Structure formats: structure tokens, C-alpha cells
Amino acid sequence: MQYTPLAEYGAIGDGNTVALVGRDGSIDWCPFPHVESPSVFAAILDADRGGRFAVRPTSSFESVQRYRDRTTVLETTFRTADGEATVTDFMPVAEATESDDPLPAVYRRLECEDGPLEFEVQFEPRFDYAREVPEIEPTAEGVVALGDDERAVLSSDLPIEPSADGHGVSATVTLETGEQRWLALGYGEEIPFSPAAHRETLQRTVDYWQEWVHDCDGTDCPVGGRWHDLAVRSALVLKLLIHQETGAVCAAPTTSLPEDLGGVRNWDYRYNWIRDAAFTVRSLSELGHLAEARSYFQLCLDHCRQHDPAAVPPVYGLHGGGDLEERVLDHLEGYRGSAPVRIGNAARDQHQLDVYGELILAIYEAVRYGQPVTPDDWAVMCDLIDYVCEGWDEPDAGIWEVRSDPQQFVYSKVMCWTALDRGIELAETADGIDAPLERWRTCRADVRAAILERGFSERTNSFVRAFGDDDTLDSANLLVPVVGFLPPDDERVQGTIDATIDRLVTDDGLVRRYEGDDGLPGTDSPFVVSSFWLVTALALAGRTEEATERFEAILEYTSPLGLLAEAVDPETGDQRGNFPQAYSHIGLLNAALALADADRSSAGSSAPLGREESLEDLDASTEIVRRPTRSE
């Protein structure tokens, strides 16, 4: 069977898990009950044996997808020679039901606008990443799929019944103009079938998303203008990826979608990476979603309390620890034959120094938006910053989590400087807290001197990938002005931008991550977030016209629904890697914010992340509190 291009999927979710619905009406990926749980449908990883839940016309069709305005409710409209019908897919969040702990569920409404039109239903659940083929048995209102310790119940007013082999459902139905039919899939328990109740749940789901989403009247909007709708969609993607129970942000809702077709760079991204923290906090806060930003801030600190500062893992399960042991599912062929299919992620055991800077920067950003830091919080932060003083000059796996030997990555050192810099500023501007400021200032100066002496190459007029390199680039160094290590107009920043454009940018304007060995065979595709980093750096540097042109060029790769994967195939322009990717949408949001700030500035530039205003406005108390910003 054929595989659906990633750009032809829409994502729906309920704050616990996410399903991918193809433009052909097939749910090809859905783990239950949580996004990091084993899959029930995984046709995206094996078109023949992975399992799917499809609702589509029996005859040839054209289709188009769209989201209900400012929601994650997905509508797929099918047109055939005989008529037109729409399948509406959604997963109700807790707030859209009458239960505090609703059952995990997928609702599918089939509505015929122009009939008669014949549709088919294909229901093939495959539990535990398709390692278990359940038995399908009839119920009073549909069918139930029974595994050893799992069950999924499909209820409907369509004439569905088990197929002859007892492992699925295949049914057809003809709909007349104006006719509606429902399918309700409950995981674990049956969803009582009631079209009236389902319609109410749909409306409540729409209301929930429209009430949550950023809204403005067009005045003083941080991302007003031509990119507003894409920024709003990116915020909705991030919300889909935030676990409602813990506040953790999963990097993506999928596993093993390849960075390079046929290659081995296939990873499980259904976990929470600390490095997403600072940029997630800023982008959500700027759009007014302070509760999510503050929740993530507290989550990061809670993680750090559980570990010695020298052993803080860079990635966690969405419920805290969890089993992240990396394993291979040999029975699945992988998306378009790209094996191996992996679950778990060995990056949990890596030493990544940059996460300390990203964590402290996230806390600093949260403080700017009104989050109080208690004395207990400050004690955790001090321990982290003290460790940076001790360990900043160690080699590590870096932001790109290389599987080669650890190196002295320049970006890791920049983020160590950032941890010290923001920690010092917090300590200097708040009363009632103690910090070894003299030690921190001395260390900050040492880190800065080492970066400028050993991390910048006169030969390339650019920051390089690692200490000792003379001619190897890394797109992460585009963040040097973003975190305020050097001002955007510094010649070394401008040289790094120009070297990146000359060496890492493809003919289509996409940015590759880095040069040099990473311990893996093959090559990866240009990364979306790196491309947005270039836009942000250009905007900060006052090169606004160039930044705008590059931003608009990157946006050409967004899906028709405004979704982005991790990477883009430079040959075909197809999206690659896990989908949709939080880091890509965070990059889009922050690039849009940087361009909007540049447009508002007569000088055409903006301040680095977290430096738009001084923390001297902090209240003098043991709790670090800042005056509200415009977003509040």
C-alpha cells in the first residue's frame, strides 16, 4: 500500500494523545491513552500491518482538509462525480465533557451535503504497535476490539459488523443529501451512542478551543498582520502537544518518521525536552497563554529537584521519569520503508550542557511574565548555576545529541554563559535572596573569554561548531544574538550569519543543522527550526527585508493546514521527520515575533530573548515578581 505524504495529515488531540488523520479520511496514527503509549493505529509506520481507521467514499474522489476556525476540530471534505460529503474529526478535551476524567475517544461525524454518496468504513485496530491483532466482536451498537489487556469500542448508527476473519470491520453505506451519521471510538470503555450528545460534545469542543486560542482586535497584537493566522495555528499545535495533566510539552506526537528516507535517523519524539523550555515559555506568553507557560516552568524545576545538578537528564517522559530505553520494532517496515522504527530515546542518558542555560532562561522568561520564584525554587536554580561554574568546560553531546564522541560544542558554552548571565541578573535585581555573585561573575567572564578565543574562527569569520574547529559551522550559533551573548550588530554575529548563508543554506533557502561528523551514517534534511533561527537573527540584526523574504520562503513549506514537520527534503520539498514538530512551530512563532518587533522599531531591530526590559522593575521581596507586560 502507498504512504500518505506528511503534509496531507491533520492532527487532532485531547490533551492526552494526538491522532493523525489523512486527507484520504484514514486515521493512520493514534497511541492510546497517552501520546507516549503504544499505538492502536500505526499505518503511518507500516501501511500493511500497522492498523488504521478509515472513512471515505468508495469511488474516486478529491478531498480537502481544513480546521474549524481557531480550533483543532478537523474537517475533510470529499467530492466525487456523484456528490459531496464531509467527515468531521475531533477528540473531546475534559472541559468539553461532563466528566472530570473523560474516556479517551475519537469522534467522527459523516455529513452528506450532496448525495446520494456511498462511503466505506475500514476499522483495523492493532494494539501495542501492531504486535497484537485483536479479536473483533459485535456489540449492541457496534463492535469491540479485544486484546490481552486492551479494548477499543466502536459505536455507530452505521451498519458495522466484524469482517469474516474477525480482525477488523469493513462496511459500506449510502448517504442521502442532508443525512448525518456518527462513529464514536472509545478506548477502554464504550462511548454511549447518542447523536444529540455527540453534537453537544462537538460544540463544546469548538467552544473550548476558540476560548483558549489567542484572540485580538488587531491593535497591539504581538504578531498582528499577515502572519497572524499561522502564528495562531502554531500556538494551537503547541497546545495539542502539552500534556493536560503534567504541563509537559512533547517534541512531536509521533515516532520514527525519517529525517531522510531510507536512512536510520528515525527517533521517538513523544517526550519532553528541557531545551524547548525557554522558547516555548516566550512564545506562549507573548500570545497571552500564561497558565501553560507557568506550568511548564514549574515542571522543569520539579524535574531538577529529583536529580543531582550534574546529572539532569535532557529529556523526560511526559509523566516524569518513565522508561525511555531505546528499542527497535523490527516487525514494522517504517514510513516508506525507512527502518528502524524506534521507541524510547537514548538521549535521556546523554550529557548535554546547553540544557542548563535553556532551563535558567526559561525561568527568567517566566519571571518576566509574572511567575513568582520562591526561595525553594531559587535554591534549585543556585545549585544548577553552581554546577555550570564547575562543569561548563566539559565536553558534551550538544543540542543535536550527536552519537559520536562528546565535544566542546560552542553552542553549549554559549548556553552555559546564558545560565550564569540570567542567574546573575535575577540575583542582582531581587532582595531577600543570596547568591555567590562574585564567583558567578568570574565564571561568566571566563566562559565568555573562552568562547571568543576558542569558538570563533578568524579564517571563516564565524563562530564554529566546537572548540578546536577552524572551519566547521553549526546553525545553533545563530542564537548567539538571540540570547544576548553579543549584540546583533557585532561583526562576529554578522560574520556568523553570512557564513551560515554561504555554507549551510540550500538553494531553496532552507538551513542545514551543521557540518561535520555526528556518529551516524547518511545525511539529514535541512531543519525547519534552523531556518527560522536565521530569520530571527537577521531580524535582530536589522536586516529586516532579507529576514522577511526568507521567512515567507520557509512558510511555503507549511502544509495546507499550517503544520510543520521537523525537516524538509531539499530535493522534493516534502516534509520529513516527526510531525507536527513543536520546535518547528516554536521557531515560527519566535521568528514572527522578532519580525513584528523589527517592524515596530524605527531602527529595524529588536532586543535579544528575555532582554526586552530590565529586571530592575522586580519587586523587592523574597519572591521575584515582575510587573505585568502587555500580554497580561
XYZ file of C-alpha atoms in Angstrom:
632
model
C 0.000 0.000 0.000
C 1.039 3.601 -0.528
C 2.084 6.037 2.178
C 0.418 9.414 2.620
C 2.715 12.485 2.417
C 3.110 14.095 5.845
C 1.727 17.385 4.547
C -1.586 15.603 3.890
C -2.216 14.846 7.557
C -4.139 16.852 10.107
C -3.636 16.479 13.858
C -6.391 16.213 16.451
C -5.973 15.703 20.196
C -7.438 15.919 23.685
C -4.527 16.973 25.899
C -3.508 13.356 26.450
C -2.844 11.991 22.990
C -2.780 13.035 19.330
C -4.099 11.288 16.218
C -3.096 11.951 12.615
C -5.924 11.990 10.072
C -5.023 11.757 6.399
C -6.655 13.750 3.649
C -7.924 10.367 2.440
C -10.021 10.021 5.615
C -7.754 7.492 7.319
C -6.522 7.761 10.907
C -3.042 6.313 10.407
C -1.509 7.103 13.797
C -3.007 7.138 17.263
C -1.486 5.971 20.542
C -3.867 5.408 23.465
C -4.423 6.519 26.161
C -1.406 8.887 26.094
C 0.791 10.148 23.310
C 3.740 8.128 24.650
C 1.600 4.955 24.907
C 1.754 2.119 22.372
C -0.197 2.786 19.203
C -3.634 1.454 18.312
C -3.332 2.686 14.707
C 0.121 2.829 13.082
C -0.372 2.584 9.323
C 1.966 5.569 9.012
C 4.778 3.227 10.109
C 3.605 0.158 8.217
C 0.878 0.592 5.633
C 0.019 -3.115 5.560
C 0.110 -4.249 9.171
C 0.126 -1.055 11.265
C -3.659 -0.630 11.541
C -5.957 2.223 10.503
C -9.446 3.681 10.889
C -10.654 4.987 7.516
C -13.917 6.637 6.447
C -14.044 7.655 2.764
C -16.022 7.338 -0.496
C -15.955 4.044 -2.335
C -15.453 5.791 -5.680
C -12.655 8.071 -6.893
C -12.593 11.345 -5.019
C -10.858 14.636 -4.473
C -10.544 15.912 -0.926
C -9.544 18.962 1.041
C -8.952 19.462 4.755
C -9.472 22.465 6.953
C -9.721 23.221 10.640
C -12.780 24.829 12.109
C -11.833 28.453 12.707
C -9.360 28.741 15.626
C -9.801 25.111 16.740
C -8.255 21.666 16.302
C -11.544 20.243 15.019
C -10.698 18.835 11.588
C -12.995 18.708 8.569
C -12.200 16.580 5.499
C -14.480 17.291 2.533
C -14.740 14.663 -0.209
C -16.014 15.371 -3.710
C -16.858 12.654 -6.212
C -18.700 12.547 -9.530
C -21.841 11.737 -7.537
C -21.742 14.258 -4.725
C -20.027 15.765 -1.700
C -19.690 14.873 1.982
C -17.605 15.967 4.988
C -16.053 13.937 7.783
C -15.551 15.952 10.972
C -12.939 14.507 13.362
C -12.225 15.575 16.916
C -11.141 14.344 20.328
C -13.025 15.976 23.208
C -10.949 17.607 25.945
C -12.070 17.269 29.554
C -13.637 20.715 29.508
C -15.903 19.637 26.631
C -17.449 16.754 28.547
C -19.400 16.387 31.758
C -16.698 14.191 33.272
C -13.572 15.266 35.149
C -11.816 12.221 33.725
C -13.351 11.544 30.304
C -12.628 8.402 28.363
C -10.038 8.697 25.586
C -12.157 8.944 22.463
C -12.246 9.850 18.782
C -15.491 11.143 17.287
C -16.154 11.056 13.548
C -19.223 12.714 12.037
C -20.119 11.952 8.433
C -22.402 14.516 6.777
C -23.595 14.352 3.174
C -24.045 17.739 1.508
C -24.862 16.397 -1.963
C -25.899 12.793 -2.460
C -26.537 10.017 -2.758
C -22.929 9.105 -1.959
C -21.526 5.703 -0.990
C -18.928 5.567 1.789
C -16.807 2.779 3.205
C -15.615 2.231 6.776
C -12.376 0.365 7.448
C -11.667 -0.237 11.138
C -8.487 -2.215 11.817
C -7.084 -1.565 15.308
C -3.717 -3.137 16.024
C -2.676 -2.932 19.674
C 0.846 -2.468 21.055
C 2.471 -1.062 17.907
C 0.741 -3.762 15.818
C 2.321 -6.537 17.843
C -1.174 -7.695 18.803
C -4.059 -8.260 16.395
C -7.268 -8.011 18.454
C -10.405 -10.053 18.040
C -13.398 -8.013 16.854
C -16.778 -8.899 18.342
C -20.220 -7.345 17.780
C -21.959 -5.213 20.414
C -25.467 -3.789 20.610
C -24.301 -0.548 18.965
C -21.196 -1.548 17.025
C -18.096 -3.644 17.678
C -15.426 -4.120 20.319
C -11.751 -4.909 19.698
C -10.373 -7.163 22.443
C -6.689 -7.682 23.205
C -4.930 -9.331 26.125
C -5.295 -6.225 28.300
C -6.729 -3.600 25.936
C -10.092 -2.920 24.408
C -11.417 -0.356 21.949
C -15.164 0.034 21.391
C -16.616 1.499 18.210
C -20.261 2.534 18.348
C -22.202 3.919 15.396
C -25.531 4.251 13.614
C -23.813 2.818 10.537
C -24.298 -0.890 9.756
C -20.891 -2.076 11.007
C -20.022 -5.625 11.991
C -16.866 -7.756 12.224
C -15.231 -8.855 8.989
C -15.040 -12.527 8.084
C -11.589 -13.014 9.654
C -12.693 -11.379 12.911
C -9.834 -8.884 12.948
C -11.484 -5.748 11.587
C -14.520 -4.041 10.145
C -15.222 -3.313 6.507
C -18.611 -1.810 5.704
C -20.303 0.427 3.144
C -23.229 2.804 3.472
C -25.052 5.153 1.090
C -25.894 8.615 2.424
C -28.579 10.903 1.062
C -28.345 14.695 0.894
C -28.561 16.181 4.400
C -28.002 12.864 6.167
C -25.608 12.627 9.140
C -24.022 9.545 10.675
C -21.694 9.179 13.667
C -18.859 6.885 14.752
C -17.573 7.135 18.332
C -14.427 5.226 19.291
C -13.785 4.785 22.993
C -10.553 3.369 24.361
C -11.144 1.081 27.339
C -14.881 1.657 27.589
C -17.787 2.246 25.251
C -18.954 5.774 24.491
C -22.759 5.692 24.927
C -24.098 6.261 21.446
C -26.244 9.381 21.213
C -26.082 11.675 18.169
C -27.635 14.519 20.195
C -24.989 14.144 22.906
C -22.244 13.870 20.287
C -23.376 17.109 18.658
C -23.234 18.827 22.043
C -19.745 17.432 22.684
C -18.625 18.741 19.299
C -19.929 22.217 20.068
C -18.292 22.229 23.488
C -15.012 21.167 21.904
C -15.233 24.005 19.382
C -16.074 26.456 22.176
C -13.136 25.260 24.279
C -10.554 25.843 21.560
C -11.987 29.174 20.480
C -12.000 30.405 24.058
C -8.425 29.231 24.642
C -6.827 30.469 21.470
C -5.131 33.841 21.176
C -7.561 36.486 20.058
C -7.103 40.158 19.405
C -8.883 43.067 17.809
C -5.963 43.833 15.530
C -4.449 46.502 17.795
C -1.251 45.976 19.794
C -1.101 42.331 18.727
C 2.413 40.867 19.127
C 2.021 39.005 15.826
C -0.548 41.094 14.026
C -0.684 41.347 10.264
C -0.083 38.842 7.517
C 1.373 36.068 9.704
C -1.220 36.238 12.435
C -3.214 33.172 11.418
C -0.137 30.979 11.027
C 1.088 32.088 14.443
C -2.288 31.208 15.952
C -2.172 27.786 14.286
C 1.324 27.215 15.681
C 0.076 28.055 19.170
C -2.737 25.537 18.722
C -0.176 22.912 17.701
C 1.804 23.593 20.871
C -1.363 23.292 22.932
C -2.066 19.920 21.307
C 1.399 18.811 22.394
C 1.035 19.959 26.017
C 0.010 17.147 28.319
C -3.019 18.428 30.220
C -2.153 16.546 33.415
C 1.517 17.471 33.824
C 2.112 20.503 31.600
C 4.915 18.713 29.741
C 5.423 19.521 26.051
C 6.173 16.564 23.809
C 8.530 17.350 20.959
C 6.175 15.648 18.485
C 3.310 13.147 18.731
C 4.997 10.534 16.511
C 7.971 8.231 16.435
C 10.437 7.243 13.743
C 9.223 9.405 10.873
C 12.532 9.653 8.995
C 14.703 12.723 8.567
C 15.996 11.046 5.404
C 14.002 8.415 3.509
C 15.642 5.018 3.775
C 18.079 6.264 6.420
C 18.478 5.372 10.087
C 17.822 8.822 11.582
C 14.437 7.814 12.915
C 13.728 8.815 16.523
C 10.952 8.750 19.071
C 9.967 12.340 19.898
C 6.999 11.702 22.192
C 8.809 13.094 25.226
C 9.580 16.379 26.950
C 12.905 18.064 26.097
C 14.087 20.745 28.531
C 15.669 22.713 25.685
C 12.221 23.520 24.343
C 11.510 25.371 27.573
C 12.747 28.918 27.071
C 11.347 29.359 23.599
C 8.049 27.682 24.489
C 7.630 29.946 27.516
C 8.306 33.067 25.499
C 6.085 32.252 22.547
C 3.109 31.130 24.646
C 3.470 34.075 26.995
C 3.650 36.612 24.187
C 0.332 35.273 22.890
C -1.233 35.509 26.325
C -1.142 31.817 27.330
C 0.473 32.414 30.696
C -1.000 29.426 32.517
C 0.687 26.953 30.150
C 3.985 28.828 30.285
C 3.986 28.922 34.078
C 3.026 25.275 34.317
C 5.942 24.316 32.111
C 8.282 26.485 34.189
C 7.276 24.679 37.374
C 7.528 21.297 35.694
C 11.132 21.934 34.722
C 12.047 22.898 38.258
C 10.296 19.836 39.639
C 12.359 17.651 37.320
C 15.556 19.277 38.514
C 14.674 18.697 42.170
C 14.759 14.956 41.507
C 18.351 14.858 40.235
C 21.825 15.890 41.191
C 22.595 19.044 39.160
C 25.384 17.235 37.309
C 23.003 14.501 36.176
C 19.917 16.395 34.980
C 18.561 14.382 32.026
C 17.821 16.491 28.932
C 14.610 14.592 28.188
C 11.793 13.147 30.303
C 8.641 11.165 29.888
C 5.507 13.293 29.929
C 4.645 11.935 33.364
C 8.097 12.482 34.811
C 10.623 9.685 34.576
C 9.325 6.786 32.586
C 11.032 4.073 30.603
C 12.868 5.762 27.744
C 15.089 2.809 26.919
C 15.601 2.862 23.176
C 14.263 -0.241 21.430
C 13.698 -1.256 17.800
C 10.382 -2.622 16.484
C 11.666 -4.985 13.820
C 8.189 -6.079 12.725
C 7.331 -2.643 11.279
C 8.809 -1.618 7.934
C 8.855 2.098 8.753
C 7.412 5.062 6.886
C 8.027 4.388 3.183
C 10.418 1.607 4.135
C 12.562 3.713 6.464
C 13.715 1.377 9.213
C 14.460 1.068 12.037
C 11.297 2.020 13.883
C 12.342 3.050 17.371
C 10.520 3.582 20.653
C 12.242 5.240 23.588
C 15.120 7.666 23.230
C 18.720 7.134 24.346
C 19.226 10.909 24.531
C 17.910 10.659 28.105
C 21.292 9.266 29.128
C 23.347 11.896 27.326
C 25.214 14.772 28.953
C 24.003 17.989 27.305
C 25.329 21.194 28.834
C 23.122 23.539 26.835
C 20.014 22.465 28.779
C 21.217 24.338 31.861
C 21.170 27.616 30.013
C 17.846 26.859 28.397
C 16.355 25.967 31.756
C 17.552 29.126 33.527
C 16.490 31.189 30.510
C 13.014 29.646 30.712
C 12.800 30.615 34.380
C 13.995 34.119 33.566
C 11.348 34.409 30.847
C 8.629 33.160 33.192
C 9.663 35.770 35.760
C 9.311 38.492 33.126
C 5.720 37.386 32.699
C 4.856 37.459 36.377
C 5.824 33.995 37.641
C 6.987 34.180 41.272
C 10.162 32.330 42.211
C 10.035 31.023 45.749
C 13.082 30.583 47.989
C 12.880 26.830 47.328
C 12.885 27.500 43.584
C 15.849 29.794 43.981
C 17.768 27.117 45.871
C 17.303 24.729 42.932
C 18.408 27.413 40.488
C 21.511 28.190 42.556
C 22.504 24.537 42.547
C 22.152 24.437 38.762
C 24.182 27.609 38.234
C 26.839 26.429 40.684
C 27.149 23.239 38.655
C 27.598 25.295 35.492
C 30.528 27.010 37.205
C 32.085 23.607 37.851
C 31.263 21.791 34.637
C 30.984 24.305 31.814
C 34.302 23.247 30.286
C 33.333 19.568 29.965
C 32.648 18.013 26.544
C 29.027 17.023 25.855
C 26.638 15.628 23.234
C 25.343 19.091 22.405
C 21.994 20.403 21.202
C 21.969 17.991 18.246
C 22.513 14.944 20.501
C 25.336 13.510 18.431
C 26.125 9.834 18.746
C 29.827 10.402 18.131
C 32.300 11.259 20.890
C 31.399 14.263 23.067
C 32.948 17.567 22.023
C 33.394 21.102 23.321
C 30.422 22.449 21.398
C 30.351 26.235 21.145
C 26.571 26.498 21.489
C 26.722 24.508 24.738
C 29.233 27.011 26.087
C 27.059 29.926 24.985
C 24.168 28.459 26.939
C 26.378 27.969 29.990
C 27.166 31.687 29.736
C 23.416 32.334 29.430
C 22.690 30.377 32.618
C 25.226 32.465 34.509
C 24.150 35.743 32.941
C 20.433 35.356 33.684
C 21.107 33.945 37.126
C 23.266 36.955 37.937
C 20.636 39.384 36.709
C 17.907 37.708 38.750
C 20.094 37.780 41.866
C 21.149 41.399 41.344
C 17.620 42.733 40.995
C 15.753 40.994 43.809
C 16.080 41.444 47.535
C 15.928 38.669 50.049
C 17.871 36.048 48.104
C 21.505 35.053 48.397
C 23.857 34.075 45.617
C 27.652 33.727 45.236
C 27.662 36.611 42.775
C 31.413 37.169 42.757
C 32.001 33.528 41.791
C 29.290 33.632 39.146
C 30.586 36.854 37.609
C 34.132 35.499 37.459
C 32.937 32.301 35.812
C 30.755 34.210 33.348
C 33.787 36.220 32.271
C 35.867 33.034 31.906
C 33.222 31.339 29.769
C 32.867 34.398 27.588
C 36.617 34.691 27.076
C 36.898 31.004 26.168
C 34.073 31.239 23.613
C 35.523 34.320 21.947
C 39.062 32.891 21.905
C 38.383 29.237 21.055
C 34.923 29.270 19.476
C 35.385 31.967 16.822
C 37.395 31.356 13.665
C 39.143 34.264 12.015
C 39.505 32.076 8.949
C 35.762 31.699 8.430
C 34.849 34.922 10.250
C 32.267 32.889 12.127
C 31.595 31.027 15.313
C 32.360 27.366 14.697
C 30.815 24.125 15.839
C 33.279 23.191 18.610
C 36.438 24.415 20.294
C 39.392 23.488 18.146
C 37.447 23.636 14.881
C 38.621 26.148 12.345
C 36.183 25.586 9.514
C 33.071 23.715 10.726
C 29.755 25.536 11.130
C 26.703 24.985 13.342
C 23.355 26.710 12.790
C 22.774 26.786 16.569
C 25.286 29.640 16.714
C 22.643 31.828 15.072
C 21.226 32.036 18.607
C 24.277 33.963 19.860
C 22.489 37.337 19.441
C 19.117 35.893 20.441
C 20.324 35.079 23.969
C 22.334 38.306 24.187
C 25.848 36.887 24.212
C 26.814 39.507 21.623
C 24.763 42.365 20.175
C 23.150 41.664 16.792
C 25.266 44.282 15.010
C 28.566 42.824 16.250
C 30.859 41.956 13.346
C 31.262 38.398 14.640
C 27.493 37.910 14.668
C 27.185 39.347 11.182
C 30.022 37.090 10.035
C 28.302 34.030 11.504
C 25.054 34.927 9.741
C 26.844 35.409 6.429
C 28.874 32.198 6.778
C 25.674 30.291 7.581
C 24.003 31.684 4.466
C 27.044 30.825 2.374
C 27.627 27.303 3.705
C 24.507 25.877 5.373
C 21.665 27.374 3.327
C 20.298 25.344 0.411
C 19.322 26.792 -2.946
C 15.718 26.943 -1.702
C 16.637 28.923 1.392
C 16.481 26.099 3.943
C 19.178 25.735 6.600
C 21.111 22.594 7.418
C 21.927 21.993 11.061
C 25.721 21.654 10.992
C 28.826 20.413 9.253
C 30.984 17.542 10.458
C 30.551 14.011 11.794
C 27.778 13.070 14.215
C 28.344 9.331 14.542
C 25.519 8.292 12.205
C 25.531 7.185 8.558
C 23.757 9.213 5.911
C 22.703 12.829 5.985
C 19.745 14.612 7.466
C 17.448 17.024 5.671
C 17.532 20.782 6.335
C 15.910 21.609 9.670
C 12.908 23.883 9.874
C 13.848 25.406 13.219
C 17.352 26.265 11.958
C 15.746 28.083 9.048
C 13.627 30.126 11.454
C 16.691 30.872 13.604
C 18.279 32.511 10.572
C 15.169 34.654 10.119
C 15.278 35.682 13.784
C 18.987 36.521 13.685
C 18.514 38.622 10.545
C 15.579 40.466 12.080
C 17.555 41.235 15.238
C 20.480 42.410 13.121
C 18.316 44.959 11.339
C 18.303 43.054 8.048
C 14.517 43.071 8.097
C 13.832 42.898 4.375
C 16.084 39.879 3.982
C 14.561 38.255 7.064
C 11.058 38.784 5.729
C 11.896 37.281 2.351
C 13.421 34.202 3.962
C 10.514 33.837 6.385
C 7.975 33.885 3.585
C 10.043 31.366 1.617
C 10.071 28.943 4.576
C 6.329 29.335 5.055
C 5.864 27.894 1.576
C 6.725 24.522 3.105
C 3.916 24.570 5.667
C 1.148 22.084 4.982
C -2.250 23.295 3.710
C -3.337 23.168 7.362
C -0.361 25.242 8.523
C 1.527 22.311 10.073
C 5.279 21.691 10.019
C 7.420 18.607 10.478
C 10.987 18.632 11.694
C 12.739 18.932 8.347
C 12.270 19.409 4.602
C 13.632 17.191 1.832
C 15.869 19.515 -0.221
C 15.190 17.601 -3.424
C 11.397 17.281 -3.301
C 10.308 19.910 -0.780
C 8.416 17.196 1.137
C 8.218 17.389 4.903
C 10.453 14.951 6.784
C 10.846 13.847 10.389
C 8.312 13.667 13.173
C 5.101 15.587 12.623
C 3.905 18.058 13.695
C 7.083 19.224 15.406
C 6.948 21.535 18.429
C 10.412 23.010 17.799
C 9.462 23.981 14.249
C 6.328 25.777 15.421
C 8.207 27.424 18.284
C 10.705 28.646 15.689
C 7.895 30.006 13.515
C 6.324 31.844 16.439
C 9.549 33.406 17.638
C 10.609 34.402 14.126
C 7.213 36.059 13.657
C 7.636 37.847 16.985
C 11.108 39.053 16.008
C 9.855 40.376 12.681
C 6.911 42.075 14.351
C 9.267 43.711 16.856
C 11.515 44.815 13.996
C 8.564 46.330 12.179
C 7.632 48.259 15.316
C 11.157 49.529 15.823
C 12.320 52.573 13.899
C 15.798 51.081 13.906
C 14.534 47.808 12.457
C 15.949 45.695 15.271
C 14.824 44.060 18.460
C 16.303 43.095 21.768
C 17.516 39.552 22.428
C 15.326 36.958 24.047
C 14.492 37.930 27.587
C 16.165 41.337 27.371
C 13.303 43.492 26.107
C 13.094 45.132 29.508
C 15.255 45.273 32.596
C 14.532 43.176 35.649
C 15.193 46.236 37.764
C 11.404 46.531 37.913
C 11.249 43.399 40.034
C 9.509 43.843 43.355
C 11.912 43.852 46.251
C 10.826 40.689 48.066
C 11.889 37.124 48.579
C 9.615 36.202 45.698
C 10.889 37.502 42.369
C 7.937 39.216 40.730
C 7.827 41.447 37.666
C 5.258 43.991 36.667
C 2.729 42.710 34.103
C 3.626 43.020 30.435
C 1.356 43.971 27.583
C 0.447 40.293 27.157
C -1.131 40.216 30.595
